[in-house]
Coordinates of C-alpha atoms and ligand atoms in Angstrom, one line a residue:
M28 CA -11.4 19.7 -16.0
P29 CA -15.2 18.8 -15.9
V30 CA -17.1 20.1 -12.9
S31 CA -17.9 16.6 -11.6
L32 CA -14.2 15.7 -11.4
R33 CA -13.3 19.0 -9.7
V34 CA -15.9 18.2 -7.0
K35 CA -14.6 14.7 -6.6
N36 CA -11.0 15.9 -6.1
R37 CA -12.0 18.6 -3.6
I38 CA -10.0 18.5 -0.4
P39 CA -12.3 17.1 2.3
Q40 CA -13.1 19.0 5.5
N41 CA -15.1 16.2 7.2
P42 CA -12.7 14.3 9.6
R43 CA -14.2 10.9 8.5
R44 CA -13.3 11.7 4.9
I45 CA -9.6 11.6 4.6
L46 CA -7.2 12.2 1.7
L47 CA -5.2 9.2 0.4
L48 CA -2.2 10.4 -1.5
T49 CA -1.5 7.9 -4.3
S50 CA -1.4 7.8 -8.1
N51 CA -2.2 4.1 -8.0
L52 CA -5.9 3.4 -8.6
H53 CA -5.5 -0.2 -7.5
K54 CA -4.1 0.8 -4.1
F55 CA -6.9 3.3 -3.8
A56 CA -9.6 0.8 -4.6
E57 CA -8.1 -1.8 -2.1
A58 CA -7.9 0.8 0.6
Q59 CA -11.5 2.1 0.0
T60 CA -12.9 -1.4 0.2
I61 CA -11.4 -2.0 3.6
L62 CA -12.1 1.4 5.1
K63 CA -15.7 1.3 4.0
T64 CA -16.3 -1.5 6.5
F65 CA -15.1 1.0 9.2
G66 CA -17.3 3.9 8.0
V67 CA -14.3 5.8 6.9
S68 CA -14.3 7.3 3.4
I69 CA -11.3 8.5 1.5
V70 CA -10.7 10.9 -1.3
R71 CA -7.8 10.3 -3.7
K72 CA -5.2 12.9 -4.3
P73 CA -3.0 11.7 -7.1
A74 CA 0.4 12.8 -5.7
K75 CA 2.4 11.3 -2.9
G76 CA 5.0 14.1 -3.1
I77 CA 8.7 13.6 -3.3
E78 CA 9.9 10.2 -1.8
I79 CA 13.0 10.4 0.3
Q80 CA 15.8 7.8 -0.2
S81 CA 15.6 5.5 2.8
D82 CA 15.9 1.8 3.5
S83 CA 12.7 1.9 5.5
I84 CA 9.2 2.0 4.0
E85 CA 7.9 3.4 7.3
E86 CA 10.3 6.3 7.0
V87 CA 9.3 7.0 3.4
A88 CA 5.6 7.0 4.3
R89 CA 6.2 9.1 7.5
V90 CA 8.2 11.9 5.7
C91 CA 5.8 12.0 2.7
A92 CA 2.8 12.3 5.2
K93 CA 4.6 15.0 7.2
N94 CA 5.4 17.1 4.2
A95 CA 1.9 16.7 2.7
Y96 CA 0.3 17.6 6.0
R97 CA 2.3 20.8 6.1
R98 CA 1.0 21.6 2.7
F99 CA -2.7 20.6 2.9
R100 CA -3.5 20.9 6.6
V101 CA -6.2 18.2 6.5
P102 CA -6.1 14.7 7.8
L103 CA -4.4 12.5 5.2
L104 CA -2.8 9.1 4.5
V105 CA 0.3 8.1 2.7
E106 CA 1.2 4.4 2.1
D107 CA 4.5 2.9 1.0
S108 CA 4.8 -0.8 0.2
G109 CA 7.1 -3.3 -1.2
L110 CA 8.0 -6.9 -1.9
F111 CA 10.8 -8.4 0.2
V112 CA 12.3 -11.6 -1.1
Q113 CA 14.2 -13.6 1.5
S114 CA 16.9 -15.2 -0.7
L115 CA 17.6 -11.8 -2.2
R116 CA 18.1 -10.4 1.3
G117 CA 15.0 -8.3 1.1
F118 CA 15.4 -7.0 -2.4
P119 CA 13.5 -5.3 -4.1
G120 CA 12.1 -3.9 -0.9
V121 CA 12.1 -0.1 -0.9
Y122 CA 13.1 -0.3 -4.6
S123 CA 10.0 -2.4 -5.5
S124 CA 8.4 0.3 -7.6
A125 CA 11.6 1.2 -9.6
I126 CA 12.5 -2.5 -10.1
Y127 CA 9.0 -3.3 -11.3
D128 CA 9.2 -0.5 -13.8
Q129 CA 12.6 -1.8 -15.1
V130 CA 12.3 -5.5 -15.1
G131 CA 8.7 -6.4 -14.0
C132 CA 7.6 -9.7 -12.6
A133 CA 9.7 -11.6 -15.2
G134 CA 12.8 -10.0 -13.8
I135 CA 12.1 -11.3 -10.3
L136 CA 11.5 -14.8 -11.8
R137 CA 14.8 -14.6 -13.6
L138 CA 16.6 -13.6 -10.4
L139 CA 15.2 -16.7 -8.7
A140 CA 15.5 -19.0 -11.6
Q141 CA 17.9 -21.4 -9.8
E142 CA 16.6 -20.8 -6.3
R143 CA 14.6 -23.3 -4.3
Q144 CA 14.2 -20.9 -1.3
R145 CA 11.3 -18.7 -2.6
S146 CA 9.9 -17.1 0.6
A147 CA 8.9 -13.5 0.3
K148 CA 6.6 -11.0 2.0
F149 CA 4.7 -7.9 1.0
V150 CA 4.8 -5.1 3.6
C151 CA 2.8 -2.0 3.7
A152 CA 3.5 1.1 5.9
L153 CA 0.6 3.5 6.2
A154 CA 1.2 6.9 7.7
Y155 CA -1.7 8.9 9.0
A156 CA -1.2 12.6 9.6
D157 CA -3.5 15.0 11.4
K158 CA -3.2 17.9 13.9
N159 CA -1.9 15.4 16.5
G160 CA 1.1 14.3 14.4
I161 CA 1.9 11.1 12.5
R162 CA 0.9 7.6 13.3
I163 CA 2.2 4.5 11.4
F164 CA 0.1 1.4 10.7
R165 CA 1.9 -1.7 9.3
G166 CA 0.6 -4.7 7.5
A167 CA 2.5 -7.7 6.1
V168 CA 1.6 -10.9 4.3
R169 CA 4.0 -13.9 3.9
G170 CA 4.2 -16.2 0.9
Q171 CA 6.3 -17.6 -1.9
I172 CA 7.4 -16.4 -5.3
A173 CA 5.7 -18.5 -8.0
R174 CA 7.8 -20.4 -10.6
R175 CA 5.8 -18.8 -13.4
L176 CA 3.8 -15.7 -14.0
V177 CA -0.1 -15.9 -13.8
R178 CA -1.7 -12.9 -15.3
G179 CA -5.1 -11.8 -13.9
A180 CA -6.4 -9.2 -11.4
G181 CA -4.4 -6.8 -9.4
F182 CA -1.2 -5.0 -10.2
G183 CA 2.6 -5.0 -9.7
Y184 CA 4.0 -8.3 -8.4
D185 CA 0.5 -9.9 -7.9
P186 CA 1.1 -12.4 -10.8
V187 CA 4.1 -14.0 -8.9
F188 CA 3.2 -13.7 -5.2
I189 CA 1.5 -16.8 -3.7
P190 CA 0.2 -16.1 -0.2
S191 CA 0.9 -18.7 2.4
G192 CA -1.8 -21.4 2.5
Y193 CA -2.7 -21.0 -1.1
S194 CA -1.4 -22.4 -4.4
K195 CA -2.2 -19.5 -6.7
P196 CA -0.9 -16.0 -6.8
F197 CA -2.8 -12.9 -5.8
S198 CA -3.6 -12.2 -9.4
A199 CA -5.8 -15.3 -9.4
L200 CA -7.2 -14.6 -5.9
P201 CA -8.6 -11.1 -5.7
K202 CA -11.1 -11.9 -2.9
V203 CA -8.3 -13.5 -0.8
K204 CA -6.1 -10.5 -1.5
A205 CA -8.8 -8.1 -0.4
K206 CA -8.9 -9.9 3.0
L207 CA -5.3 -10.7 3.9
S208 CA -3.0 -8.5 1.9
H209 CA -0.4 -6.3 3.6
R210 CA -2.5 -3.3 2.5
A211 CA -5.8 -4.8 3.8
R212 CA -4.1 -5.4 7.2
A213 CA -2.5 -2.0 7.5
F214 CA -5.8 -0.2 6.5
A215 CA -7.8 -2.4 8.8
S216 CA -5.5 -1.5 11.6
F217 CA -6.1 2.2 10.8
G218 CA -9.8 1.6 10.5
R219 CA -9.9 0.1 14.0
F220 CA -7.9 3.1 15.3
M221 CA -10.5 5.5 13.7
E222 CA -13.4 3.5 15.2
K223 CA -11.9 3.8 18.7
K224 CA -11.1 7.5 18.1
S225 CA -14.8 8.2 17.2
K226 CA -16.0 6.6 20.4
R227 CA -13.7 8.7 22.7
Ligands
IMP310 P1 5.2 2.4 -3.8 O1 4.5 2.0 -2.5 O2 4.4 3.3 -4.6 O3 6.6 2.8 -3.6 O4 5.3 1.1 -4.7 C1 5.6 -0.1 -4.3 C2 5.7 -1.1 -5.4 O5 5.6 -2.4 -4.8 C3 4.5 -1.1 -6.4 O6 4.9 -0.3 -7.5 C4 4.4 -2.5 -6.8 O7 5.3 -2.8 -7.8 C5 4.8 -3.2 -5.5 N1 3.6 -3.5 -4.7 C6 3.1 -2.9 -3.6 N2 2.0 -3.4 -3.2 C7 1.7 -4.4 -4.1 C8 0.6 -5.2 -4.2 O8 -0.4 -5.2 -3.4 N3 0.6 -6.1 -5.2 C9 1.6 -6.1 -6.1 N4 2.6 -5.3 -6.1 C10 2.7 -4.5 -5.1

């Protein structure tokens, strides 16, 4: 590994530089953009650890963060997120990642082919672990599943998720996504928490 990369991946000791455990570079970039506005910097560690089987994304994030903190002993963040489609009773939900890998956005469109009720939400659960324990920050954004796929920016289900109040999916609205996505909201909530903490 080149020296520059080794330095970048070093575990941070500064409490305002926090580890974010994710292999997803898009998630990292979105989180970094939000946290910068709160003066919090993050370092990516490309492993979330073993995910437990649970029907709650909060629980998945909490357990991963707890296990990771036991291992690394530095303040760290783990996020778990998913797409919850109302007419599919919340599916793919906690299975979002696996379902995306198997059938992609096209699979979701096929499942909803005859469906008029297209409401959905993205939810993000962010677990922060430090010496005081674990705290969960949650963010959600409501919207609709598009009738067709629009490729563009972002990742995952962005090409088929139209946020409420807009007519295009996140893939065509990167600036909008940066402000009002489930992830932006969860990380902003964490950023406010860190701001308050630094003033205590
Ligand atoms: P996990 O949080 O790594 O378990 O993955 C959740 C899955 O939900 C991702 O692999 C994506 O398929 C999907 N997902 C989560 N957040 C987003 C997002 O912001 N845009 C599009 N898809 C997302």
